[in-house]
Amino acid sequence: MTYGTVEPFFHQGGFVRVVQKFGGSSVADAESIKRVAKRIVDTKEQGNEVTVVVSAMGDTTDELLDLAQRVSPKPRSRELDMLLSAGERMSAALLAMAINDLGHTARSFTGSQAGVITTAKHGDARIIDITPGRIETALGDGDIVIVAGFQGVSQSTKDVTTLGRGASDTTAVALASALKADYCEIYSDVDGVFTADPRVVPGAQQIPEIAFEEMMELAANGAKILHLRCVEYARRENVPVHVRSSFSDKPGTWLKDASDIKKKESGMENPIITGVAQDKALAKVTVVDVPDRPGEAAQVLETVAGAGINIDTITQNQSVSDDTTAITFTVPQGDLTKALDALAAARESIGFSKTLSDDSVGKVSIVGVGMRTTPGVAATFFKALADADVNIQLISTSEIRISVVIAEGDVDKAVRAAHTAFGLDGSDAAVVYAGTGR
Ligand code: ASP
Ligand code: MG
């Protein structure tokens, strides 16, 4: 099966207002910043109004985190946000300088200056409002606007906040929505969204158009290309998003409402599965001999959630004897010790006997709206896994997704097996330009 080509985004009449976001690998050094500046100026010279959101250069955010660690093992989160937000301020200012040298006026703004208002939770603040007055004024003056991504200001404390790792994507979509932009372009180091990670599946194909809900499932289940909250935001506000590479001029992947995605002409088959996602960094916990009565599962899960840990893929075994059961779930690998400690501390009050754990499991998910109307998808998936000699430990599903938890060492081969089984393999090897897909 191959995908057809998509028509480029077509705007009826007048100028287009666009928000472009450039990730860290697109602005990693002085040369890259000048290259991106050129690209932004080209968009402007085509007659468009351009607002740019930029990430910190290369690995700056990680380097700042390391630096903080060396100064103070447990820095206050308020100060950490002051530090981390500086990364995006640097790239925003540098990008504005490079644009000014190309004969256009660019003005850089911090998140706070750009009107990004957030909750007060440092390191993981949510955008609650955008008051883009200064951006509107600058655009009205004919300037190019550069906004430091990943940051805002708390409405209640007036402190600088950051929005969580990878959240410049979310800044971009939120601004596109607030500015009523025609669309939002997210530039990274890959050509778009692929049917699987091209680093794992050489025959992975670029997807020309994908439904918001499919992209949400992929992002929530390990696809790194877009920040999950960015996709949620785009879906809620119906912002068309174009994910593309800053290293080429090729059209990328459009995220749209499912109803706006053109079906193939009749007679041609639409793919049942749109993509395969993987997440290797998971651990599995089983809580044994949990009393089988109402409220016990809630207590177990509350204990883990109370330690600030995200729980996924929960299953409860049918009681073997009359009075106890076992509850199994997955957590991020890095949170396993914390989860086990929290459970150990609550063991007596909950009344279970012990916990079992496995720190090296992974999850493979197949995603596609075609699943709704096609029977037998799970059977095809599980048969492909069986043929690849992959043992399934847990299964979870949504209306448009089937996930399996398996041994971490089996993840790559399971992804390849599923990709082939659903006819997604293409003949051209995908291009990976640089870095991490950020
Ligand atoms: N610089 C931040 C990070 O590395 C935000 C982003 O790049 O989106 O997480
Ligand atoms: Mg990113």
XYZ file of C-alpha atoms and ligand atoms in Angstrom:
448
model
C 0.000 0.000 0.000
C 1.277 3.497 -0.754
C -0.070 6.884 0.191
C -1.136 9.350 -2.448
C 0.142 12.902 -2.515
C -1.709 15.641 -0.672
C -2.474 19.027 -2.051
C -0.547 21.719 -0.244
C -2.543 23.875 2.132
C -4.577 26.295 0.100
C -5.670 29.611 1.476
C -8.476 31.465 -0.235
C -7.513 35.056 -0.803
C -5.389 37.583 1.026
C -2.398 36.994 3.192
C -1.961 34.080 5.472
C -1.248 34.399 9.161
C 1.061 31.617 10.175
C 2.792 30.418 13.326
C 6.039 28.520 12.735
C 7.818 26.564 15.460
C 11.450 25.515 15.194
C 12.764 22.777 17.481
C 16.128 22.666 19.196
C 17.885 20.651 16.495
C 16.822 23.235 13.871
C 18.544 26.051 15.792
C 21.456 24.092 17.252
C 24.235 26.521 16.257
C 24.906 29.900 14.639
C 24.753 28.498 11.105
C 21.426 26.772 11.754
C 19.973 29.929 13.248
C 20.898 31.861 10.092
C 19.413 29.120 7.904
C 16.145 29.189 9.850
C 16.118 33.006 9.713
C 16.275 32.779 5.925
C 13.362 30.401 5.873
C 11.277 32.688 8.079
C 12.104 35.691 5.886
C 11.046 33.718 2.794
C 7.659 33.062 4.392
C 7.341 36.732 5.281
C 8.321 37.860 1.778
C 5.559 35.718 0.312
C 3.227 38.223 1.980
C 2.404 36.313 5.141
C 2.221 37.470 8.741
C 4.735 35.394 10.630
C 4.955 34.553 14.309
C 7.735 32.165 15.254
C 8.056 30.021 18.368
C 11.505 28.714 19.079
C 12.986 26.013 21.335
C 16.295 26.249 23.135
C 19.369 25.547 20.985
C 20.266 21.849 20.660
C 20.653 20.226 24.066
C 20.620 23.504 26.006
C 17.739 22.498 28.277
C 19.510 19.279 29.307
C 22.755 21.183 29.840
C 21.029 23.746 32.042
C 19.477 20.911 34.064
C 22.932 19.336 34.521
C 24.364 22.652 35.557
C 21.626 23.135 38.137
C 22.360 19.655 39.513
C 25.994 20.525 39.971
C 25.144 23.704 41.841
C 22.310 22.326 43.931
C 20.972 18.756 44.119
C 17.400 19.832 44.844
C 16.861 23.302 43.405
C 13.606 25.095 44.118
C 11.342 24.659 41.145
C 10.801 28.409 40.884
C 14.508 28.960 40.290
C 14.737 26.001 37.943
C 12.060 27.604 35.774
C 13.936 30.910 35.770
C 16.992 29.007 34.589
C 15.363 26.763 31.966
C 13.289 29.556 30.430
C 16.568 31.334 29.650
C 17.367 28.675 27.002
C 14.458 29.736 24.810
C 15.132 33.434 25.439
C 18.629 32.976 24.049
C 17.518 31.329 20.825
C 14.656 33.817 20.377
C 16.985 36.811 20.666
C 19.606 35.256 18.380
C 17.021 34.398 15.765
C 15.675 37.956 15.838
C 19.221 39.286 15.304
C 19.746 36.997 12.314
C 16.437 38.113 10.778
C 17.266 41.776 11.322
C 20.483 41.228 9.354
C 18.385 39.971 6.439
C 16.662 43.347 6.229
C 13.462 42.605 8.152
C 12.463 43.752 11.603
C 12.029 40.950 14.074
C 11.093 41.402 17.717
C 11.692 38.689 20.287
C 9.453 38.199 23.305
C 9.593 36.025 26.387
C 6.547 33.858 27.018
C 5.411 36.335 29.632
C 5.756 39.314 27.268
C 3.886 37.368 24.610
C 0.953 36.983 27.005
C 1.225 33.273 27.737
C -0.645 32.999 31.058
C -0.325 29.721 32.932
C -1.130 27.893 36.130
C 1.436 28.177 38.923
C 2.850 24.641 38.754
C 6.547 25.036 38.037
C 8.011 22.608 35.523
C 4.578 21.486 34.346
C 2.398 24.572 34.080
C -0.702 24.604 31.854
C -1.626 27.470 29.574
C -4.897 28.988 30.797
C -5.050 32.093 28.634
C -3.159 33.984 25.972
C -3.313 37.761 25.753
C -1.374 38.430 22.560
C -1.699 42.233 22.553
C 2.004 42.896 22.057
C 2.217 40.290 19.290
C -0.752 41.833 17.477
C 0.858 45.261 17.705
C 4.173 43.989 16.346
C 2.449 42.117 13.508
C 0.451 45.257 12.765
C 3.739 47.153 12.446
C 4.830 44.623 9.834
C 7.369 42.975 12.121
C 8.217 39.318 12.429
C 7.460 38.094 15.944
C 9.695 35.610 17.729
C 8.373 34.029 20.927
C 10.411 31.998 23.394
C 8.634 28.641 23.616
C 7.976 26.377 26.586
C 7.306 29.177 29.090
C 4.748 31.541 30.469
C 3.867 33.475 33.567
C 1.624 32.346 36.389
C -1.570 34.308 36.810
C -1.546 33.889 40.584
C 2.128 34.076 41.591
C 3.384 36.259 38.697
C 6.393 33.949 38.503
C 7.934 32.585 35.317
C 6.792 29.015 34.633
C 7.798 26.309 32.180
C 5.304 24.002 30.503
C 7.081 20.616 30.626
C 9.699 19.011 28.374
C 8.980 19.371 24.687
C 6.256 21.938 25.281
C 7.359 24.539 22.735
C 5.045 22.653 20.373
C 2.201 23.482 22.726
C 3.209 27.151 22.879
C 3.054 27.269 19.083
C -0.394 25.735 18.753
C -1.771 27.817 21.625
C -0.482 30.997 19.970
C -1.844 29.908 16.588
C -5.234 29.496 18.199
C -5.094 32.812 20.094
C -3.902 34.689 16.988
C -6.489 32.909 14.818
C -3.655 31.863 12.545
C -4.556 29.994 9.376
C -2.279 27.170 10.394
C 0.669 26.217 12.551
C 3.863 24.739 11.146
C 6.023 22.610 13.434
C 9.540 22.261 12.041
C 11.807 19.479 13.282
C 14.510 17.223 11.890
C 12.260 14.636 10.249
C 9.993 15.054 7.218
C 6.776 14.561 9.162
C 4.835 11.876 10.973
C 5.712 8.355 9.888
C 3.849 5.075 10.042
C 6.507 3.974 12.581
C 9.811 5.283 13.885
C 12.034 5.264 10.752
C 15.014 4.466 12.978
C 13.343 1.135 13.790
C 11.417 0.397 10.603
C 13.422 1.322 7.490
C 10.307 0.988 5.304
C 8.261 3.400 7.428
C 6.339 5.852 5.256
C 5.484 9.449 5.747
C 1.790 10.032 6.428
C 0.432 12.963 4.367
C -2.628 13.602 6.551
C -3.519 12.283 9.979
C -6.571 12.800 12.193
C -6.028 14.684 15.466
C -7.354 11.728 17.461
C -4.911 9.334 15.772
C -2.012 11.670 16.435
C -3.106 11.936 20.064
C -3.013 8.166 20.474
C 0.406 7.970 18.791
C 1.832 10.795 20.910
C 0.351 9.348 24.110
C 1.855 5.957 23.339
C 5.443 6.847 22.675
C 5.690 8.709 19.338
C 8.111 11.543 20.090
C 7.441 13.778 17.140
C 4.857 16.000 18.852
C 4.114 16.962 22.426
C 0.856 15.320 23.505
C -0.646 18.515 24.918
C 0.066 20.289 21.649
C -2.050 17.725 19.806
C -4.835 17.927 22.402
C -4.825 21.694 22.048
C -4.869 21.544 18.251
C -7.777 19.127 18.325
C -9.786 21.144 20.821
C -9.251 24.431 18.973
C -9.250 22.830 15.516
C -5.891 24.344 14.507
C -4.508 22.726 11.338
C -0.927 21.686 12.069
C 1.745 20.993 9.461
C 4.630 18.900 10.813
C 7.653 19.184 8.533
C 11.421 19.297 8.313
C 13.452 22.490 8.508
C 16.133 20.642 6.536
C 14.072 20.215 3.355
C 11.245 21.852 1.414
C 9.164 18.718 1.172
C 5.575 18.876 2.345
C 5.223 17.215 5.717
C 2.227 15.773 7.565
C -1.017 17.682 8.094
C -2.956 17.128 11.306
C -6.627 17.739 10.696
C -10.056 16.851 11.902
C -10.922 13.329 10.708
C -13.867 14.699 8.715
C -11.528 17.011 6.741
C -9.290 14.188 5.605
C -9.932 13.146 2.066
C -10.724 9.512 1.553
C -9.015 7.758 -1.297
C -11.088 7.390 -4.428
C -13.515 4.519 -4.342
C -11.979 1.210 -5.200
C -8.751 2.189 -3.469
C -8.253 0.878 -0.035
C -7.863 3.210 2.912
C -5.391 1.954 5.462
C -6.917 0.307 8.524
C -3.914 1.137 10.657
C -2.375 4.585 10.366
C 0.699 4.044 12.502
C 2.571 1.934 15.016
C 3.960 3.564 18.190
C 6.407 2.200 20.689
C 7.519 3.003 24.210
C 10.478 1.126 25.635
C 10.949 2.847 28.958
C 8.250 1.125 30.991
C 8.179 -1.067 34.084
C 5.458 -3.446 35.224
C 4.191 -3.788 38.787
C 1.917 -6.527 40.142
C 0.326 -6.110 43.544
C -0.440 -9.574 44.896
C -3.214 -10.740 47.247
C -5.221 -7.552 47.228
C -8.434 -8.081 49.221
C -11.228 -8.507 46.665
C -13.700 -5.880 47.829
C -14.826 -2.461 46.609
C -12.283 0.337 47.010
C -9.106 -1.754 47.017
C -8.049 -1.048 43.441
C -8.655 2.632 44.061
C -6.385 2.533 47.127
C -3.572 0.821 45.223
C -3.732 3.233 42.316
C -4.173 6.292 44.548
C -1.038 5.288 46.431
C 0.999 5.256 43.240
C -0.626 8.329 41.734
C -0.125 10.120 45.051
C 3.623 9.729 44.521
C 3.209 11.750 41.311
C 3.539 8.745 39.010
C 1.607 8.212 35.783
C -0.052 4.804 35.686
C -0.871 3.077 32.415
C -2.311 -0.249 31.190
C -4.106 -1.395 34.350
C -5.464 -4.920 34.644
C -6.999 -6.823 37.511
C -6.998 -10.586 37.520
C -10.147 -12.483 38.183
C -10.067 -13.710 41.771
C -8.567 -17.145 42.036
C -9.795 -17.805 45.535
C -12.841 -15.948 46.839
C -11.137 -13.199 48.678
C -8.039 -11.861 46.912
C -7.008 -10.623 43.506
C -3.916 -9.229 41.782
C -3.624 -5.818 40.160
C -1.026 -5.220 37.442
C -0.098 -1.909 35.819
C 2.799 -0.175 34.109
C 4.713 2.947 35.153
C 7.578 4.865 33.512
C 10.829 2.944 34.080
C 12.403 5.829 35.979
C 9.516 5.853 38.469
C 9.582 2.168 39.413
C 11.528 2.530 42.671
C 9.330 5.409 43.770
C 6.195 3.365 42.995
C 7.429 0.322 44.915
C 8.444 2.470 47.890
C 5.042 4.138 47.994
C 3.281 0.770 47.859
C 5.542 -0.734 50.527
C 4.661 2.127 52.852
C 0.941 1.462 52.325
C 1.095 -2.332 52.400
C -0.515 -2.865 55.778
C -3.263 -0.339 55.392
C -4.228 -1.701 51.961
C -3.733 -5.294 53.068
C -1.940 -6.869 50.089
C 0.857 -9.406 50.630
C 3.633 -8.298 48.260
C 4.587 -6.627 44.987
C 6.291 -8.176 41.959
C 7.990 -6.038 39.350
C 9.757 -6.131 36.010
C 11.804 -3.089 35.080
C 12.228 -3.882 31.400
C 8.943 -3.996 29.562
C 7.791 -1.956 26.599
C 4.574 -1.189 24.807
C 3.680 -1.432 21.145
C 0.476 0.214 19.932
C -1.310 0.135 16.613
C -3.500 3.160 15.906
C -6.076 3.929 13.230
C -9.626 5.240 12.882
C -10.146 2.431 10.348
C -10.270 0.064 13.313
C -13.759 1.265 14.196
C -15.247 -0.276 11.109
C -12.959 -3.221 10.497
C -13.335 -6.505 12.378
C -10.388 -8.785 13.069
C -7.720 -6.123 13.608
C -6.693 -7.476 17.016
C -6.455 -10.999 15.622
C -4.162 -9.839 12.793
C -1.974 -7.961 15.279
C -1.686 -10.845 17.746
C -1.012 -13.362 14.971
C 1.841 -11.170 13.679
C 3.296 -11.011 17.194
C 2.980 -14.772 17.610
C 4.733 -15.376 14.285
C 7.554 -13.094 15.466
C 7.736 -15.134 18.674
C 6.714 -12.211 20.869
C 4.909 -13.028 24.100
C 2.084 -10.668 25.116
C 1.964 -9.774 28.816
C -0.863 -7.221 28.937
C -3.374 -5.871 26.436
C -5.249 -2.595 26.459
C -7.482 -0.986 23.862
C -9.322 2.195 22.990
C -11.760 2.684 20.153
C -8.914 3.382 17.710
C -5.908 1.743 19.404
C -4.682 -1.675 20.504
C -1.626 -1.809 22.780
C 0.380 -4.732 24.077
C 2.900 -4.738 26.872
C 5.799 -7.061 26.031
C 9.449 -7.619 26.985
C 11.501 -4.510 26.212
C 13.890 -6.571 24.089
C 11.017 -7.622 21.809
C 9.742 -4.117 21.059
C 11.642 -3.429 17.829
C 10.773 -6.732 16.239
C 7.145 -6.419 17.330
C 6.911 -2.971 15.708
C 8.364 -4.327 12.471
C 6.033 -7.343 12.527
C 2.933 -5.173 13.044
C 4.052 -2.689 10.390
C 4.399 -5.469 7.840
C 1.205 -7.275 8.868
C -0.922 -4.182 8.204
C 0.669 -3.508 4.824
C 2.435 -0.330 5.872
C 5.915 -1.154 4.550
C 7.039 1.137 1.739
C 9.946 0.678 -0.601
C 11.851 3.915 0.090
C 13.938 4.264 3.210
C 12.929 7.316 5.260
C 15.394 10.183 5.697
C 16.444 11.117 9.215
C 18.251 14.466 9.114
C 19.695 14.870 12.587
C 19.264 14.518 16.292
C 16.325 13.338 18.219
C 13.171 14.348 16.422
C 12.673 17.232 18.810
N 13.604 23.240 25.330
C 12.537 22.498 25.943
C 12.905 21.041 26.040
O 13.988 20.656 25.635
C 11.222 22.692 25.270
C 11.156 22.237 23.835
O 12.173 22.039 23.178
O 10.050 22.089 23.315
O 12.143 20.270 26.545
Mg 9.828 18.549 20.570
